Amino acid sequence: MSAVDAPAFFVSELRLVSRRRRNQAGLAVLAAVPIIIAVAMKVAAPSSSSSSQGPEFFGSITSNGYFVALAALAVEIQLLLPIAVATIAGDSVAGEANQGTLRYLLTVPVDRTRLLAVKFAAIVVGAFVATMTVATAGLLAGWALFGAGPVTLLSGSQASVGGSLLRLLAMCAYLTVCLAALGAIGLFVSTLTEQPMGATIAITIIAVTSWVLGAVPQLDWLHPYLLTNSWTAFGELMRSPIAWEPLRDGLLSAAAYMLIFLSAAWARFTTADVSS
Amino acid sequence: MQATKSRPALRWLIPAAATVLVIGGGAAVGTFAASADPSLPPRSAAQLLVDLQTARLDGLSGTVVQTSDLGLPSLPNLGGGSGSADVMSLITGDNTLRVWYSGPDKARVALMGTLGETDMIRNGSDVWLWESKANKATHSKLSGTEAGQQHTLPNGVPSTPQEAADQALAAIDPTTEVTTSGTARVAGRDAYELVLRPRDTASLVGQVRIAIDATEHVPLRFEVLAKDSDKAAFEVAFTQVDFDRPDDQQFEFNPPPGAKVEESTELSAEQKAQQAEKAHNDGDLTTVGEGWTMVAVSKAGGAPASPEEEDATGLLKALPEVSGAWGKGHLLTGTVFSVLVTDDGRILAGLVSPERLYEVAATKAGK
């Protein structure tokens, strides 16, 4: 089918994504948030240590640095992580079309389906790197300022350091799948336009709108169908025993979104006239 | 593939098909799970009642979803939204609970919040209440007389279909018509349905339906339906259930280091009974009528003492004002109950329409 072998193509795509200045800056911002959270909690610790209010997991930070990673994930999944995925996904096809490199890419006899698959794989890797960056930065900042140790789970029992790290890895994997569903929508949007910024903004708006609709109790009939509905279910991994049902529902929902939008992206991209 | 190559527009059929598949597939699974009536040998209502009373449950674990659509005005002060693991949230919206049961002295109920949990753990004579958001554990010890009792979440709202069914069955009397409406499927298990219907049509409750597991004889679903409605006003149902005895480890609770631990000074059963009696005499709680149309009348009166009561007064002011020959007051109406709080300090409540409450309020018994 093609003269270029897929692994080499995938590697070059990853290199392209990782070398972009805006992506590097984006990662730095993602990593900065947990550090800011940890420092702020350290500075404010004496006065607010007793408060159980504030965003999720914040109350537990002072007792264990591990919770900085969870708090950062809980905060960033609302906006910053979707923006990171939207940037990569919006850029994937529209960016090449915008720079005029897409037609050169297509003159290399590479199958368009395979090209799209590589683009999506790069988005998924990007999403995983983004969540892992947040978790790792949070973990290191938290451990440095508040110390490590066995983690108290939501159910009141304790998990060992190793067990809690496994849970954190599973959370990152789960959030990667969730974000990959957004990435699939993004890939489709990206095939519709030649303006990468427009695509990125549209994808961000989709994620934000989904969060907003999910916060309106009068629309509860709509909630199960929303893209972001099960994203906060990553917290289920902090129970003992783990509540798998919400996680399974989240993965099924993400798979449904991916099926629809990847096939739509395929239908669009393989039939579109590439002029630039 | 040849056709899609020559006519590219055909490729759009694939995402279209994927959409239909996802939506249709989801809907089909939903209707299949809801409507597939299993064929079970017929059982009469009386047999089902005996089944319920003689059921011997060794242990179970499962997930319970509780939905309330009581038609209450959505006041922001009325507890948290669907996401909070607050015990108050049990009276509003939807809740998910995980339950483990292994004999009467080993039970655990966990109320799940989005990123929090409230656990009630009973192990022997130890009872723990764990609140993850507050990082707080409350311990209490049961005395001998209480040791045999089941323990519920502190607000008295039934947290399992079993508890709800027990409360309903205790109320069965000549004013109730007990029938069976055939079979149902709940949490992937075959079940019989028992229907309790008030004979007195003045009650707002249309029927109470209890789905009973066909093999284990344990209630799997409990629904309260308002009159002329086929949507449950209140429902507690298993979404997943397993009748294997859960691991003993699940009932062990050690407060995690760093958590606040409180020793509860809960009153013993006798003291509680005495106090309830006292409250009964002081508050002058009387009842008018019987069975489903019973109206409870309480003469609380007096100025609000605690901050919570002041909050309650504030809430009260937000309710619609009503007046009649009986006086003036505020009315709270739900789909299956009404509460009338008069300005002269009387509280009337029942599973009846407001008109019935006005009637009672005007009579001597209601004064």
XYZ file of C-alpha atoms in Angstrom:
643
model
C 0.000 0.000 0.000
C 2.616 2.497 0.907
C 6.242 3.123 0.364
C 6.792 4.697 3.769
C 6.651 2.232 6.636
C 4.204 3.196 9.357
C 6.544 3.110 12.394
C 8.976 5.551 10.800
C 6.110 7.799 9.837
C 4.727 7.636 13.384
C 8.101 8.542 14.849
C 8.446 11.511 12.544
C 4.931 12.647 13.480
C 5.790 12.431 17.185
C 8.951 14.405 16.554
C 6.898 17.026 14.754
C 4.418 17.315 17.641
C 7.087 17.399 20.351
C 9.227 19.990 18.586
C 6.472 22.550 18.320
C 7.249 25.455 20.628
C 3.600 25.888 21.637
C 3.369 22.233 22.658
C 6.481 22.541 24.790
C 5.116 25.719 26.379
C 1.810 23.948 26.936
C 3.501 21.105 28.786
C 5.324 23.631 30.964
C 1.992 25.234 31.898
C 0.493 21.805 32.683
C 3.430 21.050 34.961
C 3.311 24.464 36.600
C -0.223 24.079 37.951
C 0.520 21.257 40.426
C 3.652 23.072 41.574
C 1.644 26.235 42.203
C -0.983 24.194 44.086
C 1.679 22.549 46.264
C 3.466 25.807 47.077
C 0.202 27.626 47.776
C -0.940 24.871 50.129
C 2.435 24.888 51.875
C 2.326 28.638 52.416
C -1.301 28.647 53.548
C -1.090 25.350 55.438
C -1.299 26.544 59.064
C -4.525 28.482 58.595
C -6.429 26.239 56.219
C -5.270 22.787 57.254
C -8.529 22.078 59.023
C -10.778 23.143 56.182
C -12.530 20.362 54.357
C -13.829 22.804 51.793
C -12.219 23.805 48.537
C -11.826 21.720 45.415
C -11.563 17.933 45.553
C -8.585 16.356 47.280
C -7.239 19.754 48.427
C -8.038 19.016 52.045
C -5.814 15.922 52.052
C -2.753 17.550 50.477
C -1.121 18.673 53.689
C -1.141 15.133 55.069
C 0.276 13.457 51.965
C 2.028 14.914 48.908
C 0.355 12.277 46.721
C -2.857 14.294 46.754
C -1.193 17.190 44.938
C -1.164 14.960 41.848
C -4.862 14.085 42.289
C -5.883 17.671 42.979
C -3.947 18.826 39.904
C -5.594 16.172 37.711
C -9.031 17.093 39.065
C -8.402 20.785 38.330
C -6.702 20.444 34.958
C -9.098 17.908 33.448
C -11.694 20.686 33.514
C -9.881 22.924 31.046
C -6.113 22.750 30.634
C -5.831 19.098 29.582
C -8.677 19.463 27.029
C -6.915 22.550 25.650
C -3.674 20.581 25.344
C -5.447 17.840 23.375
C -7.326 20.430 21.313
C -4.025 22.086 20.363
C -2.484 18.852 19.095
C -5.678 17.585 17.450
C -6.556 20.906 15.841
C -3.090 21.121 14.409
C -2.907 17.545 13.158
C -4.546 17.893 9.749
C -5.535 21.552 9.537
C -2.038 22.643 10.526
C -0.466 20.748 7.664
C -3.085 22.037 5.273
C -2.459 25.568 6.523
C 1.288 25.360 6.032
C 0.863 23.736 2.675
C 2.705 20.593 3.746
C -0.304 18.331 3.508
C -0.169 17.965 -0.257
C 3.517 17.096 -0.104
C 2.683 14.511 2.523
C 0.075 13.089 0.184
C 2.400 13.021 -2.810
C 4.462 10.528 -0.898
C 2.456 7.459 -1.726
C 1.074 6.997 1.738
C -2.449 5.762 2.166
C -4.712 8.480 3.589
C -6.291 6.053 6.045
C -2.870 5.214 7.400
C -1.962 8.891 7.583
C -5.071 9.531 9.659
C -4.289 6.570 11.931
C -0.815 7.921 12.582
C -2.209 11.386 13.308
C -4.664 9.923 15.821
C -1.998 7.780 17.453
C 0.107 10.901 17.930
C -2.868 12.655 19.579
C -3.324 9.730 21.977
C 0.371 9.748 22.862
C 0.150 13.509 23.368
C -2.814 13.087 25.729
C -0.951 10.446 27.725
C 2.195 12.557 27.973
C 0.077 15.534 29.094
C -1.693 13.618 31.917
C 1.535 11.950 33.003
C 3.255 15.342 33.099
C 0.562 16.687 35.419
C 0.679 13.591 37.639
C 4.468 13.427 37.802
C 4.925 17.146 38.466
C 2.244 16.939 41.162
C 3.772 13.867 42.739
C 7.287 15.319 42.852
C 6.163 18.729 44.117
C 3.894 17.115 46.695
C 6.491 14.670 47.946
C 9.099 17.415 48.162
C 6.863 19.711 50.230
C 4.597 17.358 52.192
C 6.375 14.012 52.185
C 5.404 10.582 50.897
C 3.722 7.705 52.679
C 0.795 5.305 52.593
C -2.250 6.976 51.074
C -5.683 7.171 52.707
C -8.280 6.071 50.171
C -11.761 7.560 49.909
C -13.133 4.498 51.696
C -10.971 5.166 54.729
C -8.487 2.334 54.246
C -4.833 2.766 53.368
C -2.893 1.927 50.214
C 0.857 1.406 50.164
C 3.074 3.811 48.235
C 3.501 1.279 45.435
C -0.217 0.505 45.304
C -1.086 4.180 45.223
C 1.344 4.780 42.346
C -0.302 1.964 40.399
C -3.657 3.620 41.027
C -2.274 6.939 39.806
C -0.973 5.286 36.640
C -4.397 3.713 36.068
C -6.011 7.148 36.516
C -3.684 8.625 33.901
C -4.503 5.766 31.530
C -8.238 6.262 32.095
C -8.006 10.017 31.537
C -5.945 9.374 28.386
C -8.808 7.299 26.967
C -11.273 10.047 27.910
C -9.104 12.684 26.261
C -8.593 10.426 23.229
C -12.359 10.630 22.670
C -12.008 14.419 22.574
C -9.000 13.909 20.291
C -11.164 11.873 17.892
C -13.665 14.724 17.704
C -10.701 17.063 17.246
C -9.285 15.023 14.385
C -12.633 15.211 12.612
C -12.886 18.985 13.181
C -9.331 19.320 11.934
C -10.210 17.669 8.639
C -12.990 20.200 8.081
C -10.854 23.322 8.053
C -7.490 24.683 7.040
C -7.304 26.966 10.052
C -5.639 25.092 12.965
C -6.484 27.852 15.473
C -10.134 27.675 14.474
C -10.121 23.915 14.934
C -8.409 24.169 18.332
C -10.909 26.751 19.554
C -13.839 24.693 18.285
C -12.558 21.574 20.098
C -12.020 23.529 23.325
C -15.530 24.931 23.048
C -16.917 21.410 22.645
C -15.186 20.276 25.850
C -16.179 23.375 27.833
C -19.785 23.238 26.611
C -19.965 19.618 27.682
C -18.767 20.528 31.187
C -21.248 23.410 31.403
C -24.193 21.273 30.273
C -23.110 18.636 32.779
C -23.366 21.189 35.566
C -26.986 22.095 34.808
C -29.164 19.810 36.940
C -32.262 20.484 34.825
C -30.572 18.696 31.908
C -29.940 15.481 33.807
C -31.560 13.416 31.028
C -28.751 14.595 28.757
C -25.885 13.967 31.157
C -25.185 10.292 30.359
C -24.548 11.229 26.722
C -22.125 14.063 27.413
C -18.503 13.629 26.466
C -17.221 14.792 29.845
C -19.829 13.017 31.970
C -17.569 10.212 33.209
C -14.291 12.077 33.215
C -14.351 12.650 36.969
C -14.883 8.906 37.443
C -11.100 8.573 37.650
C -11.663 9.167 41.372
C -13.381 5.733 41.566
C -9.889 4.259 41.467
C -9.370 5.767 44.928
C -11.994 3.536 46.516
C -11.474 0.217 48.174
C -12.498 -2.000 46.501
C -12.338 -0.063 43.251
C -15.765 0.738 41.801
C -15.343 -0.524 38.240
C -18.846 0.177 36.957
C -18.495 3.962 36.465
C -15.065 3.427 34.895
C -16.456 0.836 32.500
C -19.274 3.209 31.545
C -16.722 5.960 30.932
C -14.621 3.747 28.692
C -17.682 2.586 26.737
C -18.792 6.184 26.246
C -15.307 7.173 25.063
C -15.247 4.194 22.674
C -18.611 5.227 21.226
C -17.368 8.788 20.626
C -14.175 7.492 19.032
C -16.049 5.090 16.746
C -18.331 7.816 15.440
C -15.818 10.619 15.023
C -12.887 8.583 13.756
C -15.077 7.083 11.052
C -16.399 10.567 10.237
C -12.853 11.910 10.060
C -11.955 9.013 7.780
C -14.944 9.635 5.504
C -14.106 13.297 5.283
C -10.338 13.039 4.877
C -10.299 10.238 2.333
C -12.773 12.029 0.089
C -11.666 15.636 0.525
C -9.835 17.497 -2.203
C -6.522 18.610 -0.840
C -5.613 21.822 -2.633
C -2.987 23.328 -0.408
C -14.341 -1.032 -0.907
C -14.675 -0.797 -4.669
C -18.009 0.949 -4.425
C -16.722 3.491 -1.912
C -13.741 4.249 -4.139
C -15.814 5.052 -7.170
C -18.463 6.947 -5.228
C -16.754 8.740 -2.328
C -20.001 10.049 -0.853
C -20.804 6.477 0.114
C -18.010 6.620 2.659
C -20.214 8.843 4.816
C -22.441 5.829 5.261
C -19.854 4.389 7.636
C -19.913 7.191 10.264
C -23.699 7.304 9.825
C -23.876 3.574 10.475
C -21.559 3.966 13.484
C -23.864 6.629 14.938
C -26.935 4.461 14.426
C -25.105 1.506 15.927
C -24.064 3.420 19.040
C -27.416 5.089 19.664
C -29.492 2.084 18.629
C -27.244 -0.306 20.514
C -27.455 1.772 23.688
C -31.229 2.058 23.429
C -31.637 -1.654 22.691
C -29.587 -2.667 25.718
C -31.682 -0.276 27.840
C -35.058 -1.572 26.676
C -33.951 -5.182 26.742
C -32.817 -4.867 30.340
C -35.997 -3.050 31.326
C -38.708 -4.952 29.527
C -37.562 -8.541 29.299
C -40.088 -10.211 31.567
C -38.714 -13.509 32.717
C -41.062 -16.466 32.707
C -41.293 -17.731 36.255
C -43.773 -20.133 37.845
C -46.645 -18.015 39.190
C -46.619 -17.147 42.883
C -49.388 -15.515 44.832
C -48.998 -12.349 46.841
C -49.404 -14.324 50.074
C -46.639 -16.728 49.064
C -44.378 -13.803 48.268
C -45.018 -12.286 51.696
C -44.035 -15.567 53.323
C -40.947 -15.726 51.095
C -39.934 -12.269 52.245
C -40.313 -13.111 55.906
C -38.527 -16.442 55.735
C -35.684 -15.337 53.484
C -32.347 -16.191 55.046
C -29.620 -13.997 53.729
C -26.049 -15.096 54.341
C -24.375 -12.236 52.644
C -24.475 -9.952 49.668
C -22.603 -7.167 48.036
C -23.867 -4.827 45.404
C -24.544 -1.374 44.124
C -27.762 0.391 44.979
C -29.077 3.421 43.158
C -31.600 5.555 44.932
C -33.663 8.088 42.981
C -36.078 10.579 44.441
C -38.403 12.621 42.332
C -40.546 13.883 45.173
C -41.508 17.043 43.345
C -39.856 19.181 45.975
C -39.021 22.753 45.125
C -35.289 22.811 44.356
C -34.119 25.075 47.123
C -30.383 25.646 47.106
C -30.188 25.142 50.884
C -31.654 21.675 50.669
C -28.446 19.731 50.922
C -25.881 19.167 48.195
C -26.416 18.224 44.588
C -26.139 14.771 43.131
C -22.396 14.740 43.438
C -21.889 15.204 47.136
C -21.396 12.362 49.568
C -23.326 14.207 52.206
C -25.878 12.266 54.190
C -28.351 15.125 53.641
C -28.113 14.546 49.902
C -30.026 11.286 50.372
C -33.303 13.167 50.389
C -32.724 14.946 47.102
C -31.764 13.728 43.667
C -29.921 10.544 42.780
C -27.504 8.630 44.917
C -25.324 5.617 44.460
C -24.527 3.392 47.406
C -22.377 0.339 47.668
C -23.511 -2.210 50.228
C -21.887 -5.240 51.775
C -23.724 -7.511 54.133
C -22.529 -10.593 55.959
C -24.957 -11.469 58.704
C -26.788 -9.032 60.973
C -23.701 -7.854 62.809
C -21.524 -7.234 59.767
C -22.633 -4.619 57.309
C -21.201 -1.734 55.402
C -22.966 0.975 53.432
C -20.908 3.427 51.406
C -22.563 6.538 49.995
C -20.604 7.545 46.927
C -19.877 11.153 46.052
C -18.058 12.285 42.931
C -14.714 12.362 44.676
C -15.739 11.503 48.199
C -17.392 8.824 50.252
C -19.381 8.430 53.446
C -19.192 4.966 54.971
C -21.239 3.344 57.684
C -19.487 0.227 58.908
C -20.885 -2.213 61.431
C -18.625 -4.969 62.682
C -19.819 -6.807 65.753
C -20.590 -4.167 68.358
C -18.417 -1.517 66.702
C -19.988 1.063 64.463
C -17.896 3.488 62.443
C -19.017 6.472 60.434
C -16.308 7.577 58.016
C -16.558 10.851 56.106
C -13.794 11.213 53.532
C -14.379 14.914 52.787
C -14.036 15.849 56.431
C -11.349 13.207 56.986
C -13.289 12.223 60.078
C -14.167 8.906 61.671
C -16.819 8.579 64.357
C -16.864 5.471 66.496
C -19.651 4.184 68.659
C -20.141 0.989 70.555
C -23.425 -0.832 70.659
C -24.722 -2.101 73.950
C -26.060 -5.627 74.303
C -29.692 -4.862 73.584
C -28.916 -3.071 70.352
C -26.441 -5.581 69.058
C -29.109 -7.479 67.157
C -30.497 -4.446 65.366
C -29.739 -3.430 61.844
C -27.949 -0.162 61.522
C -28.980 2.510 59.069
C -27.457 5.730 57.886
C -28.135 8.362 60.536
C -31.015 10.167 58.830
C -33.317 7.149 58.744
C -33.678 7.123 54.971
C -33.651 3.503 53.793
C -30.389 2.755 52.034
C -31.229 -0.658 50.659
C -34.352 -2.099 49.051
C -34.496 -4.496 52.024
C -34.781 -1.698 54.574
C -37.367 0.137 52.502
C -39.414 -3.026 52.045
C -39.289 -3.793 55.780
C -40.674 -0.359 56.550
C -43.445 -0.766 54.001
C -44.376 -4.300 55.064
C -44.612 -3.238 58.685
C -47.311 -0.849 57.580
C -49.452 -3.505 55.902
C -52.887 -3.504 57.449
C -56.495 -3.793 56.293
C -56.212 -0.455 54.485
C -53.768 -2.022 52.049
C -54.518 -4.163 49.058
C -51.690 -6.605 48.362
C -51.409 -8.058 44.878
C -48.730 -9.269 42.542
C -48.123 -7.811 39.108
C -46.067 -10.622 37.686
C -42.367 -10.638 37.088
C -39.554 -8.213 36.456
C -35.827 -8.175 35.835
C -33.719 -6.185 38.262
C -29.908 -6.030 38.254
C -29.849 -8.894 35.765
C -31.840 -11.197 38.055
C -35.348 -12.600 37.781
C -37.791 -11.200 40.290
C -41.444 -11.285 41.316
C -43.249 -8.047 41.893
C -45.397 -7.415 44.924
C -47.765 -4.449 44.714
C -49.194 -2.671 47.756
C -52.068 -0.344 46.966
C -53.878 1.914 49.433
C -57.598 1.146 49.510
C -58.337 4.725 50.494
C -58.143 6.809 47.327
C -57.534 9.996 49.318
C -53.900 9.012 49.615
C -51.434 10.549 47.168
C -49.614 7.228 46.963
C -50.804 5.215 43.986
C -48.885 2.055 44.721
C -45.770 0.659 46.273
C -43.991 -1.977 44.217
C -41.434 -4.376 45.627
C -39.423 -6.618 43.314
C -38.382 -9.805 45.102
C -35.548 -11.996 43.871
C -36.960 -15.259 42.552
C -34.335 -17.509 44.153
C -32.989 -15.555 47.145
C -36.334 -13.956 48.132
C -34.593 -10.682 48.890
C -36.074 -7.338 47.784
C -34.116 -6.037 44.811
C -36.141 -2.953 44.045
C -38.541 -0.778 45.962
C -40.633 1.871 44.256
C -43.238 4.360 45.429
C -45.493 5.615 42.682
C -47.708 8.635 43.014
C -51.365 8.322 42.093
C -51.936 8.546 38.322
C -48.230 8.291 37.609
C -46.165 5.482 36.192
C -42.878 7.089 37.143
C -41.495 6.289 40.573
C -41.438 9.183 43.029
C -38.955 7.294 45.145
C -36.927 4.287 44.153
C -34.197 2.193 45.739
C -32.885 -0.565 43.518
C -29.873 -2.744 43.057
C -28.084 -2.151 39.777
C -25.692 -4.941 40.517
C -25.902 -7.631 43.189
C -23.881 -10.652 44.215
C -25.118 -13.110 46.838
C -21.718 -14.414 47.827
C -20.654 -13.606 51.351
C -18.239 -10.678 51.143
C -14.741 -10.903 52.528
C -14.501 -10.176 56.268
C -11.802 -7.646 55.507
C -14.474 -5.399 54.030
C -15.946 -4.832 57.512
C -12.725 -4.019 59.249
C -12.158 -0.354 59.753
C -9.154 1.302 61.281
C -9.181 5.068 61.201
C -6.372 6.155 58.882
C -3.517 8.093 60.458
C -4.130 11.831 60.386
C -7.911 11.470 60.466
C -9.998 13.060 63.169
C -11.405 10.332 65.375
C -14.410 11.002 67.549
C -15.939 8.767 70.147
C -19.672 9.114 69.756
C -21.720 9.648 72.871
C -24.743 8.101 71.275
C -27.550 7.289 73.655
C -28.468 3.724 74.381
C -31.714 2.315 73.084
C -33.588 2.769 76.329
C -32.543 6.375 76.690
C -33.544 6.983 73.092
C -36.956 5.474 73.711
C -37.407 7.600 76.802
C -36.397 10.690 74.938
C -38.736 9.896 72.079
C -41.561 9.456 74.549
C -40.721 12.757 76.176
C -40.631 14.490 72.831
C -43.938 12.903 72.030
C -45.510 14.343 75.159
C -43.824 17.733 74.862
C -44.343 18.235 71.159
C -47.868 16.894 71.399
C -47.570 14.676 68.368
C -50.963 13.325 67.493
C -52.268 11.444 64.527
C -55.568 11.790 62.752
C -56.932 8.995 60.630
C -55.423 5.617 59.908
C -53.276 3.807 57.413
C -52.256 5.556 54.218
C -54.306 8.696 54.847
C -53.068 9.223 58.383
C -52.130 12.823 59.123
C -49.522 13.599 61.760
C -50.118 16.777 63.728
C -47.375 18.292 65.826
C -47.549 21.460 67.899
C -43.935 22.559 67.949
C -44.386 26.267 68.601
C -41.928 28.526 70.323
C -39.129 30.623 68.944
C -36.382 28.951 66.922
C -33.605 27.969 69.270
C -30.723 26.603 67.227
C -29.194 28.072 64.071
C -30.496 25.098 62.125
C -34.012 25.920 63.160
C -33.510 29.492 62.050
C -32.355 28.153 58.691
C -35.491 26.085 58.566
C -37.591 29.188 59.255
C -35.865 30.905 56.357
C -36.676 27.972 54.107
C -40.249 28.036 55.291
C -40.678 31.640 54.184
C -39.732 30.570 50.660
C -42.681 28.190 50.489
C -46.032 29.314 49.084
C -48.363 30.898 51.605
C -51.816 29.417 52.024
C -54.792 30.350 54.125
C -58.290 29.117 54.891
C -60.894 28.722 57.586
C -58.218 26.953 59.672
C -55.848 29.917 59.668
C -52.742 30.802 57.735
C -49.518 29.021 56.966
C -47.014 27.697 54.460
C -47.456 24.617 52.328
C -44.907 22.148 51.001
C -46.267 19.802 48.374
C -44.505 16.853 46.828
C -45.702 14.182 44.450
C -46.558 11.766 47.268
C -46.880 13.896 50.394
C -47.863 17.322 51.731
C -46.687 19.274 54.740
C -48.533 22.247 56.169
C -46.863 24.558 58.661
C -49.327 26.976 60.178
C -48.376 30.394 61.495
C -49.572 29.409 64.977
C -46.887 26.710 65.135
C -48.647 23.540 64.075
C -47.120 21.095 61.610
C -49.392 18.738 59.689
C -47.964 16.108 57.405
C -49.199 13.073 55.525
C -49.279 11.125 52.286
C -52.367 13.094 51.335
C -53.433 16.105 49.284
C -53.250 19.610 50.815
C -57.073 19.730 50.946
C -57.086 16.841 53.401
C -54.546 18.688 55.556
C -56.762 21.809 55.561
C -59.681 19.631 56.625
C -57.707 18.182 59.518
C -56.336 21.604 60.454
C -59.859 22.908 60.790
C -61.031 20.067 63.027
C -60.649 19.856 66.742
C -58.110 17.050 66.517
C -55.849 19.197 64.389
C -55.886 22.113 66.795
